[in-house]
Coordinates of C-alpha atoms and ligand atoms in Angstrom, one line a residue:
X19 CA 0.6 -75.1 -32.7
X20 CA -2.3 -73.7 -30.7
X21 CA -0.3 -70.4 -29.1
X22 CA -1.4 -67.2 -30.3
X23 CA -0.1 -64.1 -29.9
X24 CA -2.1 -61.0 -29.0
X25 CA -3.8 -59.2 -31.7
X26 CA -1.1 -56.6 -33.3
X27 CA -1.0 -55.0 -36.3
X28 CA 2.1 -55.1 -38.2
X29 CA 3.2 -52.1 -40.2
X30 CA 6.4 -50.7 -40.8
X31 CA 9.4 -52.4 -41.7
X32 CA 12.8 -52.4 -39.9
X33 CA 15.2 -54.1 -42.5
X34 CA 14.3 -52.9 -45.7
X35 CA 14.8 -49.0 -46.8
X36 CA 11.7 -48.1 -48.5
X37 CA 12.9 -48.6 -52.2
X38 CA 12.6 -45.2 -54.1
X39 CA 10.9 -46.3 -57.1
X40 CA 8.7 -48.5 -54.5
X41 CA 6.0 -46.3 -55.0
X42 CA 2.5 -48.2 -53.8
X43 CA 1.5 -49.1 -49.9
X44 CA 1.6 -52.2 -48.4
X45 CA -0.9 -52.3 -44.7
X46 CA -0.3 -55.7 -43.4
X47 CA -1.7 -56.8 -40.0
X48 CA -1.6 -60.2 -38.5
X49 CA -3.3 -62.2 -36.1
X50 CA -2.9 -66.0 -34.5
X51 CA 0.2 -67.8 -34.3
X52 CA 3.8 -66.8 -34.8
X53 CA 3.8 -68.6 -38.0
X54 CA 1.0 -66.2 -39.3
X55 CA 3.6 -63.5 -38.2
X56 CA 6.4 -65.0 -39.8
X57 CA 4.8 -65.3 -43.1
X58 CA 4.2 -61.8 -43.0
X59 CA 7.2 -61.2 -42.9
X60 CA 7.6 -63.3 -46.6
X61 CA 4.7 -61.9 -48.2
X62 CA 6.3 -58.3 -47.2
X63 CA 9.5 -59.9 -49.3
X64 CA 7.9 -60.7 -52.3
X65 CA 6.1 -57.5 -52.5
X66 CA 8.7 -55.4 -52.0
X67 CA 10.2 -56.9 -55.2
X68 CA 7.0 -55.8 -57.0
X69 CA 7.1 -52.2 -56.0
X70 CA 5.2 -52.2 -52.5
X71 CA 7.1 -50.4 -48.9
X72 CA 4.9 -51.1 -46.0
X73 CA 3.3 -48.1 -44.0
X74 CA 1.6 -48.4 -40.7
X75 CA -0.9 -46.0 -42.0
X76 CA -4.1 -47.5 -43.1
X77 CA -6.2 -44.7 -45.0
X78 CA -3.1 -44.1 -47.4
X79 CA -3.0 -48.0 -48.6
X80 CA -2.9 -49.0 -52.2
X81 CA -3.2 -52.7 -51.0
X82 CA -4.3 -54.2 -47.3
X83 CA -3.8 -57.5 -46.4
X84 CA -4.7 -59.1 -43.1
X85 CA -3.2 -62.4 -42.5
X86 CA -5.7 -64.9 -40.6
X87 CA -6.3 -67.2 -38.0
X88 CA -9.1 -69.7 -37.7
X89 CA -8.1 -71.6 -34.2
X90 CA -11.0 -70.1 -32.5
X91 CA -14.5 -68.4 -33.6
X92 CA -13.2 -65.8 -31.9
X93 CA -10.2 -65.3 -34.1
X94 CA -12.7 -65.2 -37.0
X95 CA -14.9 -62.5 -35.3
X96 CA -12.2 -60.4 -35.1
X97 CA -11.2 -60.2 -38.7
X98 CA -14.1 -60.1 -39.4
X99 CA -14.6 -56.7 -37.1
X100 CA -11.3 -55.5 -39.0
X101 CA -12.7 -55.8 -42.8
X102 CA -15.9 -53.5 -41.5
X103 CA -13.2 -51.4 -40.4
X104 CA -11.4 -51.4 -43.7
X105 CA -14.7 -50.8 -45.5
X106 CA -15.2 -47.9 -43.6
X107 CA -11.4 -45.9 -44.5
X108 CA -12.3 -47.5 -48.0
X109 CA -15.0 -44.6 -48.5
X110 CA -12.0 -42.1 -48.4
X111 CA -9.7 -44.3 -49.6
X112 CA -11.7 -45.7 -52.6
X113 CA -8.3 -47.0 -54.5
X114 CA -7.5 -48.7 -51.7
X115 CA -7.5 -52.9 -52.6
X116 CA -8.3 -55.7 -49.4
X117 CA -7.2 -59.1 -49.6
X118 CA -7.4 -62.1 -46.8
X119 CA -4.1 -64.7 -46.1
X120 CA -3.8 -67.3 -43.7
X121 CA -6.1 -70.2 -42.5
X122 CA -9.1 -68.3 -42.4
X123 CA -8.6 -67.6 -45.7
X124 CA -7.7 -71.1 -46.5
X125 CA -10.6 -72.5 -44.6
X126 CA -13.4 -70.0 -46.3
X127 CA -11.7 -70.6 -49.8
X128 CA -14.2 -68.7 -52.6
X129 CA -17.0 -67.9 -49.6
X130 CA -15.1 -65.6 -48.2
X131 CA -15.2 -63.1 -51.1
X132 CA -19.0 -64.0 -51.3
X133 CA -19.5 -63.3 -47.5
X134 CA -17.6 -60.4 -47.6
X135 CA -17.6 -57.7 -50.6
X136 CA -15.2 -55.8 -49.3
X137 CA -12.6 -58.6 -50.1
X138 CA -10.8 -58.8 -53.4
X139 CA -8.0 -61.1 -53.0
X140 CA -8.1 -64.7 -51.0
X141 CA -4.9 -66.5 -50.8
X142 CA -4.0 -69.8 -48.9
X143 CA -0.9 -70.2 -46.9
X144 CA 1.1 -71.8 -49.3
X145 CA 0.3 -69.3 -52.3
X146 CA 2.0 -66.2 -51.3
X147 CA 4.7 -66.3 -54.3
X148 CA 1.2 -66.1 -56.6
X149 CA 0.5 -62.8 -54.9
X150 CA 2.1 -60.2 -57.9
X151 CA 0.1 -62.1 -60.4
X152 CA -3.2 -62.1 -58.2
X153 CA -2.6 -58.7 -57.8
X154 CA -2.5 -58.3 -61.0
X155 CA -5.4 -60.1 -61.9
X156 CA -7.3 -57.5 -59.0
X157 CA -5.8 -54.5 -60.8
X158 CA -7.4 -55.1 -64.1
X159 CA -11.0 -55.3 -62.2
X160 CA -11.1 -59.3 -61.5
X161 CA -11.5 -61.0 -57.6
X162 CA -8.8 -63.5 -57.0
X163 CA -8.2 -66.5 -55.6
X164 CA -5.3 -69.3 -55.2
X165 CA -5.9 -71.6 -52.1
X166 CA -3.4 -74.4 -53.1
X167 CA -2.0 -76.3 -50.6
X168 CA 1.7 -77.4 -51.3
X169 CA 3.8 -80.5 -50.9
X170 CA 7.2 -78.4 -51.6
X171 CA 6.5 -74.7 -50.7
X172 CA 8.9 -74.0 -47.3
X173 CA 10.1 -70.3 -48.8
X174 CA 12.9 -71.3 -47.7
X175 CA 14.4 -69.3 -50.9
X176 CA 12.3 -65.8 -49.6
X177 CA 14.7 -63.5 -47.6
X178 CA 11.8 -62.1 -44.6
X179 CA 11.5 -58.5 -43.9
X180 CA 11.5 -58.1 -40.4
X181 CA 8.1 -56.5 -39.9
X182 CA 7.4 -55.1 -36.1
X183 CA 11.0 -56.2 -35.2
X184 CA 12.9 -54.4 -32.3
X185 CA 15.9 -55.3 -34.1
X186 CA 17.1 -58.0 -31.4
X187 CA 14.6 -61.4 -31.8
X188 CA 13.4 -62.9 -34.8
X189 CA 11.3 -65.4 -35.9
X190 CA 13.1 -68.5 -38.3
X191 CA 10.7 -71.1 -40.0
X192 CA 12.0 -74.4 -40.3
X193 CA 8.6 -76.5 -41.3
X194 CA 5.5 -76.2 -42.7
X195 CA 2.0 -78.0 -41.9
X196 CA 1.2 -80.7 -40.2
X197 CA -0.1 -84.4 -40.0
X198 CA -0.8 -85.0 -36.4
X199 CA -4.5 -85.1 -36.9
X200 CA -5.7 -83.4 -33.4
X201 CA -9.1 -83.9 -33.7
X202 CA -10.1 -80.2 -32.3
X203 CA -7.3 -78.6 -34.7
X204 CA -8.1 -76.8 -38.2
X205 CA -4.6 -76.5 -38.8
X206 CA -3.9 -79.6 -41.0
X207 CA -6.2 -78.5 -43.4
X208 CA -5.4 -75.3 -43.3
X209 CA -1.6 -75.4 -43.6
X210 CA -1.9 -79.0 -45.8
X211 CA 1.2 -82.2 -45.0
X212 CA 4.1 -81.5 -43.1
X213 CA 7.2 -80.4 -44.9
X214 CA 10.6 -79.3 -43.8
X215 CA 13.2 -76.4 -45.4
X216 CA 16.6 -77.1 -46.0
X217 CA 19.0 -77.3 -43.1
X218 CA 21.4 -75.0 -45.2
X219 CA 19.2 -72.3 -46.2
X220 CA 17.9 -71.8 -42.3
X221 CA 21.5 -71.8 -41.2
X222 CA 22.2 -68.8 -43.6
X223 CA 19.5 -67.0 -42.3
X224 CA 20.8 -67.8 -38.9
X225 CA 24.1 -66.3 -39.9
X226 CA 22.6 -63.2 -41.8
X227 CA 20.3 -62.5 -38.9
X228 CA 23.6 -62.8 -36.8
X229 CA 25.6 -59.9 -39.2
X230 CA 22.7 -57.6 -38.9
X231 CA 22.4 -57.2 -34.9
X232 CA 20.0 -60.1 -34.2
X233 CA 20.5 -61.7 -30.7
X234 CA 18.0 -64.5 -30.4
X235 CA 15.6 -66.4 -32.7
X236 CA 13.0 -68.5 -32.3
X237 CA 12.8 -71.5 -34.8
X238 CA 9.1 -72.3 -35.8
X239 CA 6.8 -74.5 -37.3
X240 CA 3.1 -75.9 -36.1
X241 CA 5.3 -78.9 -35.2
X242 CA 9.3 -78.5 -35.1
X243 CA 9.6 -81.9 -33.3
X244 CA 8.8 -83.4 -36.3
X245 CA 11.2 -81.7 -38.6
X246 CA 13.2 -83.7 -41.1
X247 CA 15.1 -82.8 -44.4
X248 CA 16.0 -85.4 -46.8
X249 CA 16.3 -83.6 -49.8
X250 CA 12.1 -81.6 -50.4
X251 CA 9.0 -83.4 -50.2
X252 CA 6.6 -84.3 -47.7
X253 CA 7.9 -85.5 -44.8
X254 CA 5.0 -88.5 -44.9
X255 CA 6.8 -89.6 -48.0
X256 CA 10.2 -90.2 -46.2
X257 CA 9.8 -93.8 -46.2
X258 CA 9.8 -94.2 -50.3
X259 CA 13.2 -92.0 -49.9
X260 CA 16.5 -93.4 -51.0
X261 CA 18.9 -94.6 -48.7
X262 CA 21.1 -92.3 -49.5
X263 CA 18.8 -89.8 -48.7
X264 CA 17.5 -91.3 -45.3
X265 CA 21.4 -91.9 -44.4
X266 CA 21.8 -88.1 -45.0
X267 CA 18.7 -86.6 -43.5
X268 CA 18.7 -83.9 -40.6
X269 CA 16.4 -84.1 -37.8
X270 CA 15.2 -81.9 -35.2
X271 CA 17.8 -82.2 -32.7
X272 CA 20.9 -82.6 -35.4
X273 CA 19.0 -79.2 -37.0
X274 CA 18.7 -77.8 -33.5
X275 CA 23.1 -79.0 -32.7
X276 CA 23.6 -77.2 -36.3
X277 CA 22.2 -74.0 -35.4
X278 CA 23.6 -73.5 -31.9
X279 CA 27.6 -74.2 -33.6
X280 CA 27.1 -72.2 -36.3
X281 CA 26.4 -68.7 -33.4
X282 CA 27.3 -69.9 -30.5
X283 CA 26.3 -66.3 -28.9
X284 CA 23.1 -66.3 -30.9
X285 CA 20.1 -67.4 -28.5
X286 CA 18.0 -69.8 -29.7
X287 CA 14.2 -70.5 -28.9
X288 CA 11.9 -73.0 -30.6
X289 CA 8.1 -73.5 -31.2
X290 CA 6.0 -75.3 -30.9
X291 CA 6.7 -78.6 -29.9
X292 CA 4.3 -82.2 -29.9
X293 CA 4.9 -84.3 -26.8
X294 CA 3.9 -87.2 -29.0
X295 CA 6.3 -86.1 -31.4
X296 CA 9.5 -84.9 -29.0
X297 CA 12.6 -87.0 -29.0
X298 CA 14.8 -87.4 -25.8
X299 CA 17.9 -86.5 -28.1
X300 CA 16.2 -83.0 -28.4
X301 CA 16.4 -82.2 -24.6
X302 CA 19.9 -83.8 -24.9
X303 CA 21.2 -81.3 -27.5
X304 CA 19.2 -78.6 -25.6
X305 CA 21.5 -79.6 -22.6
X306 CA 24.7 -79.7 -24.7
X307 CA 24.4 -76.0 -25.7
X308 CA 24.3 -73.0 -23.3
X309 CA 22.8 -70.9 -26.3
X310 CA 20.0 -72.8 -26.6
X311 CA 17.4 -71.2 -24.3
X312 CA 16.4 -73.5 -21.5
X313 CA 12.3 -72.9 -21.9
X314 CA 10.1 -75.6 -24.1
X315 CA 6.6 -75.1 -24.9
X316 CA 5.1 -78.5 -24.5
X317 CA 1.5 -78.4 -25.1
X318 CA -0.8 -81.0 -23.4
X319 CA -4.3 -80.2 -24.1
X320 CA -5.5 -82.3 -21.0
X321 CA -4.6 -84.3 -17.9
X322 CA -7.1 -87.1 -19.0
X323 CA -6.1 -90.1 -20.7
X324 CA -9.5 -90.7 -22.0
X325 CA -9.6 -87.4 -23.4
X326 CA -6.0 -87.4 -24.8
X327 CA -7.6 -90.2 -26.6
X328 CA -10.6 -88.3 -27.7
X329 CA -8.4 -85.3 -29.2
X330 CA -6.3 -88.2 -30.9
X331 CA -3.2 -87.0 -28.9
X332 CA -1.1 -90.3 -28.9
X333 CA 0.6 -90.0 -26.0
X334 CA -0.7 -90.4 -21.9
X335 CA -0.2 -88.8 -18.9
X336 CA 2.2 -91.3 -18.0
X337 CA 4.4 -90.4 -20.9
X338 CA 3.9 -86.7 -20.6
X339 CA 5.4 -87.1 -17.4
X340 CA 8.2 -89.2 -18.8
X341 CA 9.5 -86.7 -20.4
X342 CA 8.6 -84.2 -18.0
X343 CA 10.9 -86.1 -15.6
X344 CA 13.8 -86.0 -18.3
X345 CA 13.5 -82.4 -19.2
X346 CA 14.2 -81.7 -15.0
X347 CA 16.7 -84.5 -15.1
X348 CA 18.9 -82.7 -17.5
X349 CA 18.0 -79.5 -17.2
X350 CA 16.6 -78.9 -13.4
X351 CA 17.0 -74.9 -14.5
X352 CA 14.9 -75.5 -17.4
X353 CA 11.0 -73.6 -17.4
X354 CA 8.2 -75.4 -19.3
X355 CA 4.4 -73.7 -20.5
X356 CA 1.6 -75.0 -21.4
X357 CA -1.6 -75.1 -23.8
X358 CA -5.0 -76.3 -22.3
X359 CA -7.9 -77.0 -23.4
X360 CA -11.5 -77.4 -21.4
X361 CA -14.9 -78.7 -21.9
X362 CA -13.6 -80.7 -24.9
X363 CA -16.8 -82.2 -25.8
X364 CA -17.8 -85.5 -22.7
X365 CA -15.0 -84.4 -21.0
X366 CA -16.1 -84.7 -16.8
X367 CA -15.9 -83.4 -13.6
X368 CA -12.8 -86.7 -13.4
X369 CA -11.5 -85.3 -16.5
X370 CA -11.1 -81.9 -15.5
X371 CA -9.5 -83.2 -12.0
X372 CA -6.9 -85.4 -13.7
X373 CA -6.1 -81.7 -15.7
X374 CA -5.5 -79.8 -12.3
X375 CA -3.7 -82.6 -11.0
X376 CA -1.3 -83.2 -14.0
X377 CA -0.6 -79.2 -14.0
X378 CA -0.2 -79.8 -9.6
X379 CA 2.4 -82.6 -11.1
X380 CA 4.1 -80.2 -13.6
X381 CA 3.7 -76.6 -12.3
X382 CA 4.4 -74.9 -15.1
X383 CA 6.1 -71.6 -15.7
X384 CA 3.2 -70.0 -17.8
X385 CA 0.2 -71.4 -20.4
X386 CA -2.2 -70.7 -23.0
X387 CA -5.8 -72.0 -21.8
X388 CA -8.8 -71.7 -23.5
X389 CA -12.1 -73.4 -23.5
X390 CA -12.9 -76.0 -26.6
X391 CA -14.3 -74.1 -29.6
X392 CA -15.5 -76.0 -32.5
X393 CA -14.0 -76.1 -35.3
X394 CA -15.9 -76.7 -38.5
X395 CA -14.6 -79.7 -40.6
X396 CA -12.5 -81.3 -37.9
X397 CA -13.1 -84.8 -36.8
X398 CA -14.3 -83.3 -33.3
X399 CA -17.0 -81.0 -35.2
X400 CA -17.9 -84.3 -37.6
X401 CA -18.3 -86.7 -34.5
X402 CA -18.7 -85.3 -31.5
X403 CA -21.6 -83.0 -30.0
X404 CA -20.4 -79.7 -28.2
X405 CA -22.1 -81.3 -25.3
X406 CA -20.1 -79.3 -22.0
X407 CA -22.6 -76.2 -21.6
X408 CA -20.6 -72.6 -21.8
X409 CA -21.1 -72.1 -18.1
X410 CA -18.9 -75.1 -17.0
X411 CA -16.8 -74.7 -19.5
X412 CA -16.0 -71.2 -18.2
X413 CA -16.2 -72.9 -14.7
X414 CA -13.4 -75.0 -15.6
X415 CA -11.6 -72.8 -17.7
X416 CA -11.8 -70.1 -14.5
X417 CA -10.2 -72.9 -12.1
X418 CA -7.1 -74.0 -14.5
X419 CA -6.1 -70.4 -14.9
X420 CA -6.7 -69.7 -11.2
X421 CA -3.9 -72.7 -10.6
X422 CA -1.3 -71.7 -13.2
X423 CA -1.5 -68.2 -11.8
X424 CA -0.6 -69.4 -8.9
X425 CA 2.0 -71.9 -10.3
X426 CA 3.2 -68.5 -12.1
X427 CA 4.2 -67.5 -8.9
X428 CA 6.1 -70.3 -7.4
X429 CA 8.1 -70.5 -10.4
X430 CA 8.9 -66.8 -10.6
X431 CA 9.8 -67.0 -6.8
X432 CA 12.7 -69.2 -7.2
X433 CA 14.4 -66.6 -9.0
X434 CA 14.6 -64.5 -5.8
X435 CA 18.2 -63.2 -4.8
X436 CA 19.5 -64.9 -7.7
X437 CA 21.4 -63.0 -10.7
X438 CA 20.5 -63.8 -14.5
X439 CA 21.5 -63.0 -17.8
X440 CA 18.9 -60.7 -19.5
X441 CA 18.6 -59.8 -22.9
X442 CA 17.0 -56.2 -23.4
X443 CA 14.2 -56.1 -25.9
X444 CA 12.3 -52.6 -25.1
X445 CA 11.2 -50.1 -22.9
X446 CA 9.6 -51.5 -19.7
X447 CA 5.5 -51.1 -20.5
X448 CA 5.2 -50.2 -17.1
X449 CA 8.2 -47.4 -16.9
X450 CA 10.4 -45.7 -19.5
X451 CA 13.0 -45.7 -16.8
X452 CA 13.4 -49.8 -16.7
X453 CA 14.4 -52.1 -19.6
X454 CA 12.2 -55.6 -20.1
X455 CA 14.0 -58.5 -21.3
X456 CA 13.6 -62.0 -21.4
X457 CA 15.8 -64.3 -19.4
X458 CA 16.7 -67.4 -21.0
X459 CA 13.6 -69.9 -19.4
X460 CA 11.7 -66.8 -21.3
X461 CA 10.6 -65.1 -18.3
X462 CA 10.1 -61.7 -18.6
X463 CA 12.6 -59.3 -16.5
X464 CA 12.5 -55.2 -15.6
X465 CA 15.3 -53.1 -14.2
X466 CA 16.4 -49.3 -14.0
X467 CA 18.2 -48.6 -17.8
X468 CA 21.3 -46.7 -16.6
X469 CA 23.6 -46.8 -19.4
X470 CA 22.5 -50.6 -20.9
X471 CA 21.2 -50.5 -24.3
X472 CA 18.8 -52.6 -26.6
X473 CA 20.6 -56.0 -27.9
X474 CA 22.8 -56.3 -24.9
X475 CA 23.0 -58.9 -22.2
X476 CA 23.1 -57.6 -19.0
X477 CA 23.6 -59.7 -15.4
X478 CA 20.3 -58.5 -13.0
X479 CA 20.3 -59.7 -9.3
X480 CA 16.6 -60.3 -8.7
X481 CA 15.1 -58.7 -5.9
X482 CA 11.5 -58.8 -6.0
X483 CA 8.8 -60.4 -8.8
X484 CA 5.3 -60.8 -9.6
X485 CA 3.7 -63.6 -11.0
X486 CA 4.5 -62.9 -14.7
X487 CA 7.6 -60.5 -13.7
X488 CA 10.7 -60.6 -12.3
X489 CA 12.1 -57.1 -10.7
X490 CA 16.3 -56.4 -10.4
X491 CA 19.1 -54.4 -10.2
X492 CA 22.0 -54.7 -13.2
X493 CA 24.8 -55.8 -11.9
X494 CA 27.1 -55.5 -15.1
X495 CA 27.7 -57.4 -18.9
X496 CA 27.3 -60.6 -19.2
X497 CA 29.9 -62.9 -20.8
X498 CA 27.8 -63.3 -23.8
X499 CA 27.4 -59.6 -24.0
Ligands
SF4_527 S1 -0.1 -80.9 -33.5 FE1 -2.3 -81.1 -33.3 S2 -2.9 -79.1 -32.4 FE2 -0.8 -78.8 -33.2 S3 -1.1 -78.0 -35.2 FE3 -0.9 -80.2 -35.4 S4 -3.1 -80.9 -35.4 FE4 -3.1 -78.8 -34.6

């Protein structure tokens, strides 16, 4: 999972009703992936249950967490920007307590509390349950610290409170870590062996989400592809399963098939997903069920073999395109995005040119595109020299968003004078006279509110788009509505 979503904070809470006797404040903010946002949304559980409500307002905390993300330097900066921040409401707010989650927290381990004073509390993905005791232990006067990486933890027993929620699209986790050892990636250390949740306990999430207004989810994990249940444990341990338990094990696209029957009117999204990983019976299911959004993000990385090599992606081009080919054979409708990376270190001027022509191939909907950062501690940092200088790296990075912008565009045109089924999320950014919604390939779509409301799915003739937007008239419910 490289896809991060913008820096927000996170503050109040949508689901739960501050508890009376939940007397202390919770400030939680997030950055990085949807995963870091989802597990917000679990640490916000288990504090509830030990007196905190959430507030959006930071000088008034008792306790601040910020939940990490190490996927670039940059992501590091910027937490780093926000703890001079915190120390800064701290001096009016002197109770106030500061403690670090995520990768960044599980990559730093005990420096992080020497590197930074302001931080009392460092806790590793997998560790959140620990948090009332390490609180504890921070209450009495003490730092504290658990960065233990888990072969069983999935929370799949944590009910989430919906954290920054517009009350219509939630996020579902279905697996944790991941092996795929991309040799650019900090993520496999950070969020330890793969490991799935069981089938059952996501489907009654799917079904409480359903009773409380939800109308689309989005299924997540660093690497849902490789999902599999066969009764807890690491999924690299599957072989030395029983055969009763590999005869009765649920994989991604029977998970996927489970999901879609048990609310057929509940959309259903999923990220991310590993070309190297991705079976065809996925895209098959996908096809099967008109609830399950027709969008998948299908991070490549690059359009060079050599370098798919490099970055220990085991798949080609050839095969990317394989299933490229299927996707549009199935599902012609169907939108695909993209993460990129350039200036991986030797990557060439050929390199780079086998990238612009694989995304010529493609033309995807949208992408993430960023230029290599090194990571420390990944086989990339340990064996390779950052050898592409900045200035070509931005170079490249420059021409790769220049193309999908304009791939943007063709794709958004095609929706031109046709009508589609939008669910309404907000307020337009742009005009508190238009709703935004996404359409089911996830593009976003604006049109004038009349009497439509939040939740519902409306039918919009397009009439005019940009390269991100389409622009429409409602032209009633739709069936699903
Ligand atoms: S699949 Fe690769 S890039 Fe994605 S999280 Fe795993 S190691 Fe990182």
């Amino acid at each position: 999972m490289e896809k991060v979503i913008d820096e927000k904070k996170q503050g109040t809470s949508l689901n739960i009703e501050p508890k009376k006797e939940n007397s202390r404040k919770l400030f939680i903010e997030s950055y990085g992936c949807a995963m870091n946002f989802s597990d917000s949304e679990i640490v916000a559980s288990i504090l509830a249950k030990e007196g905190f409500n959430t507030t959006q307002k930071l000088e008034e905390a008792d306790l601040v967490l910020v939940n990490t993300c190490s996927i670039r330097e940059k992501a590091e900066q910027t937490v780093r920007k926000r703890l001079e921040k915190y120390n800064a409401v701290k001096k009016t707010n002197p109770k106030m307590k500061v403690g670090v989650l995520g990768c960044m927290a599980e990559r730093l381990k005990e420096k992080f509390l020497e590197e930074e004073k302001i931080v009392d509390l460092v806790v590793g993905p997998d560790a959140y349950k620990d948090l009332p005791n390490l609180i504890d232990e921070v209450e009495a006067g003490r730092d504290a610290i658990n960065v233990l990486l888990s072969k069983e933890e999935t929370y799949g027993d944590i009910s989430p409170v919906r954290l920054q929620t517009n009350g219509v699209s939630a996020f579902v986790s279905i697996t944790r870590g991941c092996d795929n050892m991309c040799t650019f990636c900090v993520v496999p250390f950070t969020r330890g062996r793969e490991r799935s949740r069981d089938p059952q306990s996501i489907v009654e999430e799917v079904n409480d989400l359903w009773k409380k207004g939800f109308k689309e989810i989005t299924l997540l994990g660093q690497n849902v592809d490789s999902y599999l249940w066969y009764g807890g444990g690491l999924k690299k341990d599957f072989k030395k399963a029983s055969e009763i338990q590999k005869a009765t094990a649920t994989n991604f696209s029977q998970l996927l098939k489970l999901v879609a029957e048990a609310q057929p009117k509940m959309r259903i999204r999923f990220s991310t997903s590993n070309p190297q990983d991705m079976t065809l019976d996925v895209i098959e299911v996908m096809a099967n069920y008109p609830n399950i959004c027709k969008h998948i993000h299908l991070p490549v990385q690059s359009g060079s073999n050599r370098m798919l090599k490099e970055m220990n992606r085991l798949h080609t081009r050839e095969e990317y395109f394989k299933l490229i080919d299927y996707i549009r054979e199935l599902m012609p409708e169907c939108s695909i995005s993209q993460d990129l990376i350039v200036g991986f270190p030797t990557e060439t001027e050929q390199d780079h040119k086998d990238t612009l022509s694989l995304m010529e191939y493609v033309k995807y909907d949208f992408g993430y595109m960023y230029a290599y950062s090194e990571r420390p501690g990944t086989m990339a940092a340990r064996k390779l020299e950052d050898d592409v200088p900045a200035e070509t790296k931005q170079r490249r990075l420059a021409e790769i968003v220049k193309l999908q912008r304009e791939h943007n565009h063709f794709r958004t045109q095609r929706f031109l004078g046709e009508t589609v089924e939008v669910l309404i999320e907000r307020e337009s950014k742009k005009s508190n006279e238009q709703w935004s919604g996404r359409i089911t390939q996830n593009t976003v779509a604006v049109f004038p509110k009349e009497d439509y409301k939040v939740g519902e799915f409306v039918n919009v003739k397009i009439t005019d788009c940009t390269s991100a937007t389409l622009i429409g008239e409602a032209v009633g419910y739709s069936e699903n509505n």
